[in-house]
């Protein structure tokens, strides 16, 4: 019987094998500790600050800015109107979800 090495899960970011000593778990996937960074601001993440969206990890702040609701009264405090389109986060006009407030 030939030797078969154990199957090791691949990191979604770098596509290399992730071993137990270096793994971080998020979204049902295993990540290298050095790959476990926000996809926008490159900040190191932990289990309390991670938000997973479409096989990509973000810090909670960047996730809210990129995928959260936009418009009057959402996340700006004091009912401020934000005209930010999120271009610095890679948002495109087609991805923007505008919320109409009556």
Short mmCIF file of C-alpha atoms in Angstrom, two decimals:
data_model
loop_
_atom_site.label_atom_id
_atom_site.label_comp_id
_atom_site.label_asym_id
_atom_site.label_seq_id
_atom_site.Cartn_x
_atom_site.Cartn_y
_atom_site.Cartn_z
CA UNK A 1 0.00 0.00 0.00
CA UNK A 2 1.62 3.33 -1.05
CA UNK A 3 1.97 6.19 1.41
CA UNK A 4 -0.64 8.93 1.07
CA UNK A 5 -0.02 12.20 2.89
CA UNK A 6 -3.00 13.56 4.79
CA UNK A 7 -5.15 16.05 2.92
CA UNK A 8 -4.59 19.52 4.34
CA UNK A 9 -7.05 22.34 3.69
CA UNK A 10 -5.82 25.25 1.56
CA UNK A 11 -5.86 28.90 2.64
CA UNK A 12 -8.46 30.86 0.61
CA UNK A 13 -6.14 33.86 0.28
CA UNK A 14 -2.80 32.30 -0.79
CA UNK A 15 -4.00 28.79 -1.78
CA UNK A 16 -1.23 27.08 0.22
CA UNK A 17 -1.65 24.32 2.81
CA UNK A 18 -2.70 25.39 6.31
CA UNK A 19 -1.30 23.33 9.19
CA UNK A 20 -2.70 23.21 12.72
CA UNK A 21 0.03 25.37 14.27
CA UNK A 22 -0.73 28.33 11.99
CA UNK A 23 -4.47 28.15 11.40
CA UNK A 24 -7.19 30.71 12.06
CA UNK A 25 -10.84 29.73 11.56
CA UNK A 26 -13.44 32.02 9.98
CA UNK A 27 -16.45 31.37 7.81
CA UNK A 28 -15.91 27.62 7.98
CA UNK A 29 -12.48 27.93 6.34
CA UNK A 30 -8.93 27.76 7.65
CA UNK A 31 -6.56 30.70 7.09
CA UNK A 32 -2.86 31.24 7.76
CA UNK A 33 -2.30 33.63 10.65
CA UNK A 34 -0.34 35.94 8.32
CA UNK A 35 -3.13 35.85 5.67
CA UNK A 36 -5.85 36.57 8.25
CA UNK A 37 -5.99 40.32 7.54
CA UNK A 38 -8.71 42.71 6.45
CA UNK A 39 -9.19 42.70 2.69
CA UNK A 40 -9.36 46.52 2.61
CA UNK A 41 -7.23 48.09 5.35
CA UNK A 42 -4.86 45.11 5.86
CA UNK A 43 -5.39 45.20 9.63
CA UNK A 44 -4.69 41.98 11.53
CA UNK A 45 -7.88 40.22 12.62
CA UNK A 46 -8.98 38.00 15.48
CA UNK A 47 -12.18 36.13 16.30
CA UNK A 48 -13.88 39.27 17.68
CA UNK A 49 -13.10 41.65 14.81
CA UNK A 50 -13.64 39.40 11.77
CA UNK A 51 -16.55 39.65 9.34
CA UNK A 52 -16.69 37.21 6.41
CA UNK A 53 -18.27 38.11 3.07
CA UNK A 54 -17.99 35.96 -0.08
CA UNK A 55 -14.86 34.03 0.94
CA UNK A 56 -13.13 37.29 1.94
CA UNK A 57 -12.39 38.49 5.48
CA UNK A 58 -12.81 42.09 6.63
CA UNK A 59 -12.60 43.95 9.92
CA UNK A 60 -16.04 44.93 11.16
CA UNK A 61 -15.51 48.62 10.35
CA UNK A 62 -14.51 48.03 6.71
CA UNK A 63 -17.27 45.44 6.27
CA UNK A 64 -19.87 47.92 7.48
CA UNK A 65 -18.52 50.65 5.20
CA UNK A 66 -18.36 48.42 2.13
CA UNK A 67 -21.49 46.27 2.53
CA UNK A 68 -23.63 48.05 5.12
CA UNK A 69 -26.62 50.26 4.39
CA UNK A 70 -25.93 53.69 2.92
CA UNK A 71 -27.79 56.96 3.25
CA UNK A 72 -29.47 59.06 5.86
CA UNK A 73 -29.04 57.93 9.46
CA UNK A 74 -27.03 54.74 8.89
CA UNK A 75 -23.84 54.53 10.92
CA UNK A 76 -22.93 58.22 10.87
CA UNK A 77 -24.49 59.21 14.18
CA UNK A 78 -26.69 62.21 14.82
CA UNK A 79 -28.69 61.68 11.63
CA UNK A 80 -25.94 62.94 9.34
CA UNK A 81 -26.21 62.46 5.60
CA UNK A 82 -23.17 60.81 4.09
CA UNK A 83 -22.44 61.35 0.40
CA UNK A 84 -19.56 58.89 0.49
CA UNK A 85 -19.76 56.43 -2.40
CA UNK A 86 -17.08 54.08 -1.07
CA UNK A 87 -14.79 54.26 -4.11
CA UNK A 88 -11.76 53.96 -1.82
CA UNK A 89 -13.13 50.58 -0.72
CA UNK A 90 -13.56 49.29 -4.27
CA UNK A 91 -17.32 49.82 -4.43
CA UNK A 92 -18.79 50.25 -7.88
CA UNK A 93 -22.02 52.06 -8.64
CA UNK A 94 -23.74 48.76 -9.54
CA UNK A 95 -22.83 47.24 -6.14
CA UNK A 96 -24.15 50.15 -4.11
CA UNK A 97 -27.38 49.49 -2.28
CA UNK A 98 -29.17 52.75 -1.73
CA UNK A 99 -31.85 52.92 0.92
CA UNK A 100 -34.76 55.25 0.40
CA UNK A 101 -36.01 56.85 3.60
CA UNK A 102 -39.46 58.41 3.60
#
